[in-house]
Each structure stands twice: as structure tokens, then as C-alpha cells.
Coordinates of C-alpha atoms in Angstrom, one line a residue:
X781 CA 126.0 109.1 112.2
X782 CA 127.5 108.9 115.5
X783 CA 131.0 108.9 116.4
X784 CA 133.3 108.7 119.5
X785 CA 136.3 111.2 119.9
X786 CA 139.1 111.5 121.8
X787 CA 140.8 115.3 121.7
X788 CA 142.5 117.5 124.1
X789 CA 141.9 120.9 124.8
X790 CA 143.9 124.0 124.8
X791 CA 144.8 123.3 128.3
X792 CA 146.5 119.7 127.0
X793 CA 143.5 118.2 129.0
X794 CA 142.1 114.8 127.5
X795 CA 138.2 114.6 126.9
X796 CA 135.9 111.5 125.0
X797 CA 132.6 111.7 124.7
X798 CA 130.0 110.8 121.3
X799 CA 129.2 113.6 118.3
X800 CA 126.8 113.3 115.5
X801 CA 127.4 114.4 112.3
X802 CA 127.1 113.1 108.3
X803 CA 130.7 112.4 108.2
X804 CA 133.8 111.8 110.1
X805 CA 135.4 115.2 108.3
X806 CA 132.3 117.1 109.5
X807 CA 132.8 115.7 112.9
X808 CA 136.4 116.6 113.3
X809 CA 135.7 120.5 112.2
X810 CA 132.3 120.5 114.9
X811 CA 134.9 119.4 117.4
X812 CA 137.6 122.2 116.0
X813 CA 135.2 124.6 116.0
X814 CA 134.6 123.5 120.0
X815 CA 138.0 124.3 120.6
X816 CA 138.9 120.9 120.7
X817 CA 141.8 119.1 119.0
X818 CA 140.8 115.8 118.0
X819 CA 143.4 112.8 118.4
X820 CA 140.6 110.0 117.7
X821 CA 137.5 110.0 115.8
X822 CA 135.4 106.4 114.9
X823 CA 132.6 106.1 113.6
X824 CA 130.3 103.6 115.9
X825 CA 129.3 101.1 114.4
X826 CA 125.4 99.6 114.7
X827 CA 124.9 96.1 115.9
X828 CA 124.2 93.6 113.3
X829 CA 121.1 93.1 113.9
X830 CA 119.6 96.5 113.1
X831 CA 121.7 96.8 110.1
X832 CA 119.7 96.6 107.0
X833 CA 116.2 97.6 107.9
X834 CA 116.0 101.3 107.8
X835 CA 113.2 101.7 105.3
X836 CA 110.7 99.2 107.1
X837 CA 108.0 101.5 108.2
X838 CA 109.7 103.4 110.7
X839 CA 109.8 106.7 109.7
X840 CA 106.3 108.1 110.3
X841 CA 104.6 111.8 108.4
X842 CA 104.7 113.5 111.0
X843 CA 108.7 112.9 111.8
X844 CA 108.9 113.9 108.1
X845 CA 107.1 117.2 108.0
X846 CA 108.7 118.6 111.1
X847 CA 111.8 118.1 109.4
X848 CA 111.2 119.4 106.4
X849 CA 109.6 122.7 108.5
X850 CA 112.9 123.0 110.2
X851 CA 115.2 122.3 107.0
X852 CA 113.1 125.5 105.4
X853 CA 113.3 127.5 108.2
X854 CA 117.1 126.9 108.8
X855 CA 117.5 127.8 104.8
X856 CA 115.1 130.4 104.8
X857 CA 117.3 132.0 108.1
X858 CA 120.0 132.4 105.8
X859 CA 121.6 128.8 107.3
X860 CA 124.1 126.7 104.9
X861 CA 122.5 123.5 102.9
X862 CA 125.1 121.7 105.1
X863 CA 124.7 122.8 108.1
X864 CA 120.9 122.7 107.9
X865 CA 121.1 119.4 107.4
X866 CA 123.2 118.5 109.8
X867 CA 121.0 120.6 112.6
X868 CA 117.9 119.0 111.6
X869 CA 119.5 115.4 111.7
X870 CA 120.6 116.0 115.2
X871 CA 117.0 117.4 116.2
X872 CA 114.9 114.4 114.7
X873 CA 114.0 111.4 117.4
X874 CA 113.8 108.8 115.1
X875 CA 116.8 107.3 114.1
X876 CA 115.9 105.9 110.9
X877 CA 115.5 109.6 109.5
X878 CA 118.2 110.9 111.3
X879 CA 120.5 108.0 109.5
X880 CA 118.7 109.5 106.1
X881 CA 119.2 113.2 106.8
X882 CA 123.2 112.5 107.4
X883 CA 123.6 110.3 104.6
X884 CA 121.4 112.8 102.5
X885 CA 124.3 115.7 103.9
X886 CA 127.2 113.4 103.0
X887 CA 126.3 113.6 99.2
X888 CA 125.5 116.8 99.5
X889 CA 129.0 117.7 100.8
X890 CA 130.6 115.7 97.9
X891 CA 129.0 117.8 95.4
X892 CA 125.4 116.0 94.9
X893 CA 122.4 118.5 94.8
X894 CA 119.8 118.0 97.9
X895 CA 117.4 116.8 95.1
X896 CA 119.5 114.0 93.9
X897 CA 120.4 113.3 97.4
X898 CA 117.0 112.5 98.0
X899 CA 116.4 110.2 94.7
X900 CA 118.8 107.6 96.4
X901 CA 115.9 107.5 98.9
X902 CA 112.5 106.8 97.0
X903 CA 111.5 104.5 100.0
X904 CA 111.3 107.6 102.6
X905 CA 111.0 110.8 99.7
X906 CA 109.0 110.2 97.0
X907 CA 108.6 111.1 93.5
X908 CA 106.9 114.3 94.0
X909 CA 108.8 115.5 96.5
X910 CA 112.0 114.9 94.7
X911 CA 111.0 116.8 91.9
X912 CA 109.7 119.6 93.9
X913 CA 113.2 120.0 95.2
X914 CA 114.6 120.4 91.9
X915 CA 112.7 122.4 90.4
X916 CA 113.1 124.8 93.8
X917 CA 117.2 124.7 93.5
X918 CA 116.4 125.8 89.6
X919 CA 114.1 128.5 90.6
X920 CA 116.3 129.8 93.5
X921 CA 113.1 128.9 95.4
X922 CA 114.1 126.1 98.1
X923 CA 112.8 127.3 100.9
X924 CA 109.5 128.2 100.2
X925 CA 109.7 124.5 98.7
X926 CA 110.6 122.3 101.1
X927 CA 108.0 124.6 103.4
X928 CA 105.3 123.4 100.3
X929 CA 106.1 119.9 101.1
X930 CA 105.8 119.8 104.8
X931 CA 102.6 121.3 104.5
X932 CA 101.4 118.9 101.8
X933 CA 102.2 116.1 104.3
X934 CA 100.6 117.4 107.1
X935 CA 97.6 118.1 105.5
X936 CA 98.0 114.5 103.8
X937 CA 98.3 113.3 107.0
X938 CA 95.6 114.8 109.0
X939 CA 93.4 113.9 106.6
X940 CA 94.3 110.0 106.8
X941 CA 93.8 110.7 110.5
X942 CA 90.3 112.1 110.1
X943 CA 89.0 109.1 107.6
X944 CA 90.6 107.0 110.2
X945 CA 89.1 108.2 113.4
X946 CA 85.6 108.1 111.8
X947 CA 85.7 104.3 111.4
X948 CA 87.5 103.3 114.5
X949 CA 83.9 103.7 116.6
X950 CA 81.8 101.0 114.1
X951 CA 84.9 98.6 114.0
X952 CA 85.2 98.8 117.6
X953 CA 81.0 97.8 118.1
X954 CA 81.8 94.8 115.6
X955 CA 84.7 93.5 117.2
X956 CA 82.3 94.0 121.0
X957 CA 79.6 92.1 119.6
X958 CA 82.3 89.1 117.7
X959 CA 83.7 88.8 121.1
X960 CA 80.7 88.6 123.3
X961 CA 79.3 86.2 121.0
X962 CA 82.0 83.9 120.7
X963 CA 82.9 84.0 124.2
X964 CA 78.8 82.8 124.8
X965 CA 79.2 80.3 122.3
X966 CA 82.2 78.4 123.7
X967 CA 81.8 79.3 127.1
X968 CA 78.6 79.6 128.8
X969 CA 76.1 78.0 126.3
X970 CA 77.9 74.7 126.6
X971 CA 78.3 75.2 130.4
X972 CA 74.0 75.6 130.5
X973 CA 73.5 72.9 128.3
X974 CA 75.5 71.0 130.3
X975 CA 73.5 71.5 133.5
X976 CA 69.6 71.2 131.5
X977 CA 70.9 67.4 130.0
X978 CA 72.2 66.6 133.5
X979 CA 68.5 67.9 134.9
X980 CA 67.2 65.7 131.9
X981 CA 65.6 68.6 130.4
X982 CA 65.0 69.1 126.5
X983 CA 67.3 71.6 124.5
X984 CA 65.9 74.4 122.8
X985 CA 65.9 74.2 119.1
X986 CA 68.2 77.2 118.7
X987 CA 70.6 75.8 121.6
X988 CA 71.0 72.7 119.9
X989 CA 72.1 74.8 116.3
X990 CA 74.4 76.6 118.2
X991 CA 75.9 73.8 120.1
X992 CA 76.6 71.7 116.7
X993 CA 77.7 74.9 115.1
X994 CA 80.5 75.4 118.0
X995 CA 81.6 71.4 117.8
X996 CA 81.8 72.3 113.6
X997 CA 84.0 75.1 114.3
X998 CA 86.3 73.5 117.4
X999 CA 86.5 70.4 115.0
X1000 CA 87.1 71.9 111.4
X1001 CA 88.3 75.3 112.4
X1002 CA 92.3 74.6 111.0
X1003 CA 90.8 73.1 108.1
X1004 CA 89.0 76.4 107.6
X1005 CA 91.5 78.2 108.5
X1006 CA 93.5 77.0 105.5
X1007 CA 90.7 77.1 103.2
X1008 CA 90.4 80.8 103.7
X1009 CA 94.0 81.8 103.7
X1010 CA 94.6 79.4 100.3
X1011 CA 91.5 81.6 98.7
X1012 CA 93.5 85.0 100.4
X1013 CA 96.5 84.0 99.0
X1014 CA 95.4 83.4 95.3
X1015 CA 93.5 86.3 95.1
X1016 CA 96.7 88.1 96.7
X1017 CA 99.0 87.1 94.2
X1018 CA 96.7 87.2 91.4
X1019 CA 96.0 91.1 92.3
X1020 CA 99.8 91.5 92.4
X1021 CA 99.9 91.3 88.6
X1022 CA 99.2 94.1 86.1
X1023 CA 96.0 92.1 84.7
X1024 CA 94.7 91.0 88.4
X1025 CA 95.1 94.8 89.5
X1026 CA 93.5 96.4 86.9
X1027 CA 90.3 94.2 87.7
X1028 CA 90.3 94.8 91.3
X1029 CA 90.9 98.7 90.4
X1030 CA 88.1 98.8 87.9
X1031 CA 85.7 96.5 90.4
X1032 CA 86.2 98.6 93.2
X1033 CA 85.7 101.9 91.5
X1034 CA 81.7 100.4 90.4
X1035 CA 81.1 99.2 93.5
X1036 CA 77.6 101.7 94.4
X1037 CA 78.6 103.5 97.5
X1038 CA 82.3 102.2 98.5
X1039 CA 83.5 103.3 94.4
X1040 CA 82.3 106.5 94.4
X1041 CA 84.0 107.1 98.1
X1042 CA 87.2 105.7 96.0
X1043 CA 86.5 107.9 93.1
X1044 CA 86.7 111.0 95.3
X1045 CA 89.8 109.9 97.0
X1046 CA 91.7 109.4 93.7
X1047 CA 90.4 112.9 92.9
X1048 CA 91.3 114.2 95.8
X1049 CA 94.9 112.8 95.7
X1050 CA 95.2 113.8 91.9
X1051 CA 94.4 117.6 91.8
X1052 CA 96.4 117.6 95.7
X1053 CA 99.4 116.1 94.0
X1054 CA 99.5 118.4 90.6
X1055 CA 98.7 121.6 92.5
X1056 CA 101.4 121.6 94.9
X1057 CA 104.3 120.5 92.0
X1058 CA 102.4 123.4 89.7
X1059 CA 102.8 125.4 92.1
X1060 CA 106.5 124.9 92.8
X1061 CA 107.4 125.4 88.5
X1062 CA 107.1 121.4 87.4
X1063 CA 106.1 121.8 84.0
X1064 CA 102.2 120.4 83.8
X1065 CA 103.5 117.2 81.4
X1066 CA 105.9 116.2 84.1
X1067 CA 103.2 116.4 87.0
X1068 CA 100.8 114.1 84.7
X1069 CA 103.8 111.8 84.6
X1070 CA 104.6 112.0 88.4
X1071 CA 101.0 112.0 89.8
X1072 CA 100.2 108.8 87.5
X1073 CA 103.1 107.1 89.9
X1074 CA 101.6 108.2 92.7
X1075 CA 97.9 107.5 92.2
X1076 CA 97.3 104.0 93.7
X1077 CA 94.6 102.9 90.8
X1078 CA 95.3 101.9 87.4
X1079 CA 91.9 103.0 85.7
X1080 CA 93.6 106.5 86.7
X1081 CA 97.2 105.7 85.9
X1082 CA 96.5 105.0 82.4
X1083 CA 94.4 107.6 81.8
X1084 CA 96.7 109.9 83.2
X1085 CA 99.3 108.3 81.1
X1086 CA 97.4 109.2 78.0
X1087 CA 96.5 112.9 79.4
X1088 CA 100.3 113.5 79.1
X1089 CA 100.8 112.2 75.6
X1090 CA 97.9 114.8 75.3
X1091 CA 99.1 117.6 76.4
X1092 CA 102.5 117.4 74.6
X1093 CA 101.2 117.1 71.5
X1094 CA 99.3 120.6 72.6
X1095 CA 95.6 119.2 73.6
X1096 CA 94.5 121.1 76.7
X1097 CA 94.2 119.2 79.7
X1098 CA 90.4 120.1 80.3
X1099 CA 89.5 119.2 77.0
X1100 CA 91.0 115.5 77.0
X1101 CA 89.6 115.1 81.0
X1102 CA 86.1 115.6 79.2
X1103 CA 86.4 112.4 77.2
X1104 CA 86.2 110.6 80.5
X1105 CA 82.9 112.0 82.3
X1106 CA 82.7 108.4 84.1
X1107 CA 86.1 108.8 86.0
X1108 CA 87.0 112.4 86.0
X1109 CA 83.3 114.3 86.8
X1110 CA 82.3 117.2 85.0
X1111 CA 82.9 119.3 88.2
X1112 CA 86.5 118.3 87.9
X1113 CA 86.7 119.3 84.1
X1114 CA 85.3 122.7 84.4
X1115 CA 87.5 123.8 87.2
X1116 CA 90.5 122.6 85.3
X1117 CA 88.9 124.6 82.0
X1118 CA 88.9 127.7 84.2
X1119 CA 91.9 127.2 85.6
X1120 CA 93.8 127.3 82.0
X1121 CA 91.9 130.4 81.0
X1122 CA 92.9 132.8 84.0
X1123 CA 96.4 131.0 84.3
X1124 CA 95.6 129.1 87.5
X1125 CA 95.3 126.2 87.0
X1126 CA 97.1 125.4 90.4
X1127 CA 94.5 127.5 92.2
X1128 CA 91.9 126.1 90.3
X1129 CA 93.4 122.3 91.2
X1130 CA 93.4 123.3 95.0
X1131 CA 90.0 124.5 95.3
X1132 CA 89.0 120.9 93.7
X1133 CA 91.2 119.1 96.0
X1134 CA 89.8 121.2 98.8
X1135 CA 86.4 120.1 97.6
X1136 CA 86.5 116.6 97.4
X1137 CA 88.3 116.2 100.5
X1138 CA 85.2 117.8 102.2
X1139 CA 83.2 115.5 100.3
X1140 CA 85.0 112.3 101.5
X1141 CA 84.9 113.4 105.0
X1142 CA 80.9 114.5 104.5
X1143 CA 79.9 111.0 103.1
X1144 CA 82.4 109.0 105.8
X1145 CA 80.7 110.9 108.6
X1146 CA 77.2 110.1 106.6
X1147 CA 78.1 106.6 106.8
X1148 CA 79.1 105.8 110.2
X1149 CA 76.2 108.1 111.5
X1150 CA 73.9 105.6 109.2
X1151 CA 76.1 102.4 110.0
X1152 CA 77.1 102.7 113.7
X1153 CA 72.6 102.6 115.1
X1154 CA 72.9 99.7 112.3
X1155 CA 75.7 97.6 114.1
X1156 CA 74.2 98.5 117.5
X1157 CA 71.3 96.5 116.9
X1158 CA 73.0 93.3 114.9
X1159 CA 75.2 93.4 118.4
X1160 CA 72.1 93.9 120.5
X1161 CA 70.2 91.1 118.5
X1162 CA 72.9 89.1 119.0
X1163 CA 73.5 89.1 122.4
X1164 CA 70.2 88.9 122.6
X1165 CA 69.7 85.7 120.6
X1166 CA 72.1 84.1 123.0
X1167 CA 71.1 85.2 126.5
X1168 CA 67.4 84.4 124.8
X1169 CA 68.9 80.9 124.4
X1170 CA 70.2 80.7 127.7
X1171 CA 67.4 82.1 129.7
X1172 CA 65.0 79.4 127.4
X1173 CA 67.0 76.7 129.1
X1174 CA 67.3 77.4 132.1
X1175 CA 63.3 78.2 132.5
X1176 CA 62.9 74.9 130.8
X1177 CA 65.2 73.2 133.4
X1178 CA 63.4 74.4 136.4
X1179 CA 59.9 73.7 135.1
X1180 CA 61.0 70.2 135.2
X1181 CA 62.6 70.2 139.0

């Protein structure tokens, strides 16, 4: 939060200026501390129209991670909870965290743990992360902690980046080839056709489907518009609901090459998830129970659900995971079942998370190396077709003159 101050130094001289801090209290003692004697201190206050809208997207992974490295290295330096807090809220640029961090530093000061702090926030720290936190100001372990999560989100992160960056390359030839296509269709088609029926020359076959198919579209194109949207917005609302998701979840996991893509992702976010809370001391029932939260499908939600009722009534995780060969692969299984006989089962999680994360990236780079020749030529065939079209005309125009 930011404040104004008015305070007077030792010399009686007057001096204003603005101060960030979590609290007005906090405030006043930075200024003491300066030397300064405060006679005013108010909080300034954020115009109306930005009130209300702090967890809208705006605080990005990266923002996050760097303050969680800089909250663990301020702890880990021997720095105050407090104070950490308050340094890393002053540092961050983006003013939606930095609003988060001094609230977060507020509670803290009246007496809340930082992991309960954090609760009040599930929009910006999530589950797992909460939890982490916990179990770190239990274990006396904090800093490493919060240095855990950082690291989990950048690797999250650049990850996300990586899938990402391999489709941007095929998306960008389709949306070429929409563009030049369209832009032939309502511009210079109609402006060729124009000149052959004014030369009194016959339309090619193909000119003349195109031409009728660019009058169906300039004519019906708000009536398709709201046909399409009508048919988005049912299927929207309709996947909204438990029943409706479950479908779409179970559809898209038996889909031939886009499911199993899916399936690894899942896996990937599963064993990423309950290695870096085993890790940090969550007990492995509580991580099921987390991770299912977390998962995005609800094939794998409920049978992650039903892997926690499992393993508290003392079934081994590996040996329920084997009753579901179709969703959690035998690969995934064994590694578990090693990881419970050695006593690392959090090593044993990362080396599977490491694994299928190489695989998603492997088949993504196996598809846009197969799919990006593929929408070459559908762009090339289609420019073709049209300037094939247009050249047709034109030759048929000046045969006639």
C-alpha cells in the first residue's frame, strides 16, 4: 500500500513525500527508523475504477516466481517474515502482487501464519503452494520451501512456453493462407469477373462457385454467425456441468493422437505436483487430495479421489495405480512401485515427471515437423486454386478481344 507522509526532521525541517508499506503502523516506524518524525500519514486511496479487479489475470508466473526467489533468499539471509515481505512487495513491478504481498504482511503482522495469509488468496496461490508453506513453518524448513515453489513455477512455466512456441509457426501458415484467401475471394476475384462479363467473356466454372460462395457468405454471414455461437454457447454451458465435463474429459482423452498428448500432460502435471509437496513433508494422502484439485480432468480427479481412500485404509499407491493400466501406464506404476521400496517415492515421481515432459515436447515437435510441410501445401494449393482462377479468366478474356 502506499501512503503520503508529512514529518519533520531533527532539524524541525518539514518533508512530504509517498512510502510503501503493508500498513500505516509499518509506515510510521520505516519513517522513524529514517529519522523522521511523522505528523501525517494517509493511506492513498485507488481510483474507483481499478478497485475491485485485482485477481483478473494480471499477475503473471514469472512475477510470481521472482518473488518467491527473493522472499527465500531474504528468509534464508537470516531477514524477518515481516520485513521480507515488505522488501519483496516494494521490489515487485506489478501492482496487483505488490497489493497481495502487503496485504499477505498485514495478517502476518497481526498474528496469521504466512500459510494462512496466503489461503485468503486461492486466486493468485494455489492449493499446493499453500500447503507447501505449511508444512515448511512445521518443519522449520521455509526457506528451502518457498525456493521449491519458485522453481516449480518456473519450470511450469517454461514448459507452457515451450509447447507454446512449437505451435505458434503452423497457426501462423493457417491464419497466411485464411487471409490471402479471403482477401482473393472478396477482393480481386470479383474485381476480374467484373472486367471478363464487361469483355462479354464466359466465367470459368470454378469462378462462378466461388463468386456464389462469396454472395452466400456477404448475405448470410450474421445468420451464420449466430448459428455458430448458439451451437458454442450450448456446448459451453453444457461442459460447465459435472456430467457435460466428464464427457468432454473422457472424449478428449480417446481421441488417437490429441488423447494420448493429453494423457501425458495429466501425467506430467500429476507426478510434478506430488513430488514437489512429497518433497516438502505433505503426507502422501494429503497430496492425492491436493493434486486431484489441481489436475484439470475429471477421469483423473476421481481416480485420484479413490487412490486416497486407498491409501488410508493402507493399500499402496502402486498397487491401486495398476488397476487402471488405461489411464495411469504401466511405466508410471512401476516407478511409483520402486519408489515405495527404496523410500523415494519423490525421486521416483520426479524422474516420471521428467520423462513425460520430454515426451510431450518429443511428440509436439514430431507433430509440427509432420504438420507445418502439410499446411504449406493446403496454403500453396489454395492460393493456387485462386490465382488459377484468375489467370483462367483473364486468358479467356483476351482470346475473345
Amino acid at each position: 500500500m502506499k501512503f503520503t507522509y508529512q514529518a519533520r526532521t531533527q532539524t524541525g525541517e518539514i518533508k512530504t513525500g509517498e512510502i510503501e508499506a503493508f500498513s500505516k503502523e509499518a509506515a510510521i516506524e520505516i519513517l522513524q527508523r529514517s529519522g523522521l518524525f511523522p505528523t501525517r500519514v494517509e493511506e492513498v486511496k485507488k481510483p474507483f475504477y481499478k478497485r475491485g479487479f485485482l485477481f483478473i489475470g494480471k499477475i503473471s508466473d514469472i512475477d510470481l516466481a521472482t518473488a518467491f526467489r527473493g522472499l527465500a533468499a531474504l528468509l534464508r539471509s537470516g531477514v524477518p517474515i515481516l520485513d521480507a515481505l515488505n522488501s519483496v512487495a516494494k521490489e515487485t513491478t506489478n501492482e496487483n502482487l505488490k497489493d497481495v504481498l502487503f496485504a499477505i504482511a498485514s495478517e502476518v503482522e497481526s498474528g496469521n501464519t504466512l500459510s494462512t495469509a496466503m489461503s485468503h488468496y486461492p486466486q493468485v496461490f494455489s492449493k499446493t503452494y499453500t500447503s507447501m508453506v505449511k508444512t515448511g513453518e512445521i518443519a522449520g524448513e521455509l526457506p528451502q520451501v518457498i525456493q521449491r515453489i519458485a522453481e516449480n513455477i518456473e519450470n511450469t512455466y517454461q514448459f507452457t512456453q515451450r509447447v507454446k512456441g512449437a505451435m505458434i509457426y503452423p497457426a501462423m501458415i493457417l491464419v497466411l493462407a485464411l487471409m490471402v484467401f479471403f482477401f482473393m475471394l472478396f477482393e480481386l476475384i470479383p474485381k476480374v469477373a467484373q472486367f471478363a462479363i464487361g469483355m462479354e467473356a464466359p466465367l470459368p466454372s470454378i469462378v462462378v462457385f466461388l463468386l456464389e460462395f462469396k454472395e452466400f457468405l456477404s448475405k448470410w454471414w450474421l445468420l451464420l454467425l449466430i448459428f455458430f455461437a448458439s451451437i458454442l454457447t450450448v456446448f459451453f454451458f453444457y461442459f460447465k456441468t459435472p456430467e457435460g465435463k466428464e464427457t468432454l474429459d473422457r472424449f478428449l482423452i480417446k481421441l488417437p493422437l490429441f488423447g494420448k498428448l493429453l494423457k501425458m500432460m495429466y501425467l506430467t502435471r500429476i507426478s510434478q505436483n506430488l513430488n514437489v509437496l512429497l518433497a516438502s513433508g505433505v503426507p502422501i494422502a494429503q497430496a492425492l487430495e491436493i493434486t486431484e484439485e489441481i489436475t484439470g480432468n475429471s477421469v483423473y480427479q476421481s481416480i485420484l479421489a479413490l487412490a486416497k481412500d486407498a491409501i488410508r485404509a493402507g493399500e499402496p499407491l502402486s498397487s491401486f495405480l495398476k488397476d487402471y493400466p488405461e489411464i495411469f501406464p504401466p511405466f508410471f506404476a512401476q516407478m511409483v512401485t520402486i519408489g515405495e521400496k527404496t523410500g523415494t517415492l519423490n525421486k521416483s515421481l520426479l524422474t516420471i515427471s521428467d520423462f513425460y515432459m520430454n515426451e510431450v515436447e518429443r511428440i509436439i515437435e514430431n507433430i509440427t515437423t509432420f504438420l507445418t510441410p502439410i499446411l504449406i501445401i493446403f496454403a500453396a494449393a489454395i492460393v493456387a486454386l485462386l490465382l488459377l482462377s484468375v489467370l483462367t479468366t483473364i486468358y479467356q478474356t483476351i482470346t475473345i478481344i
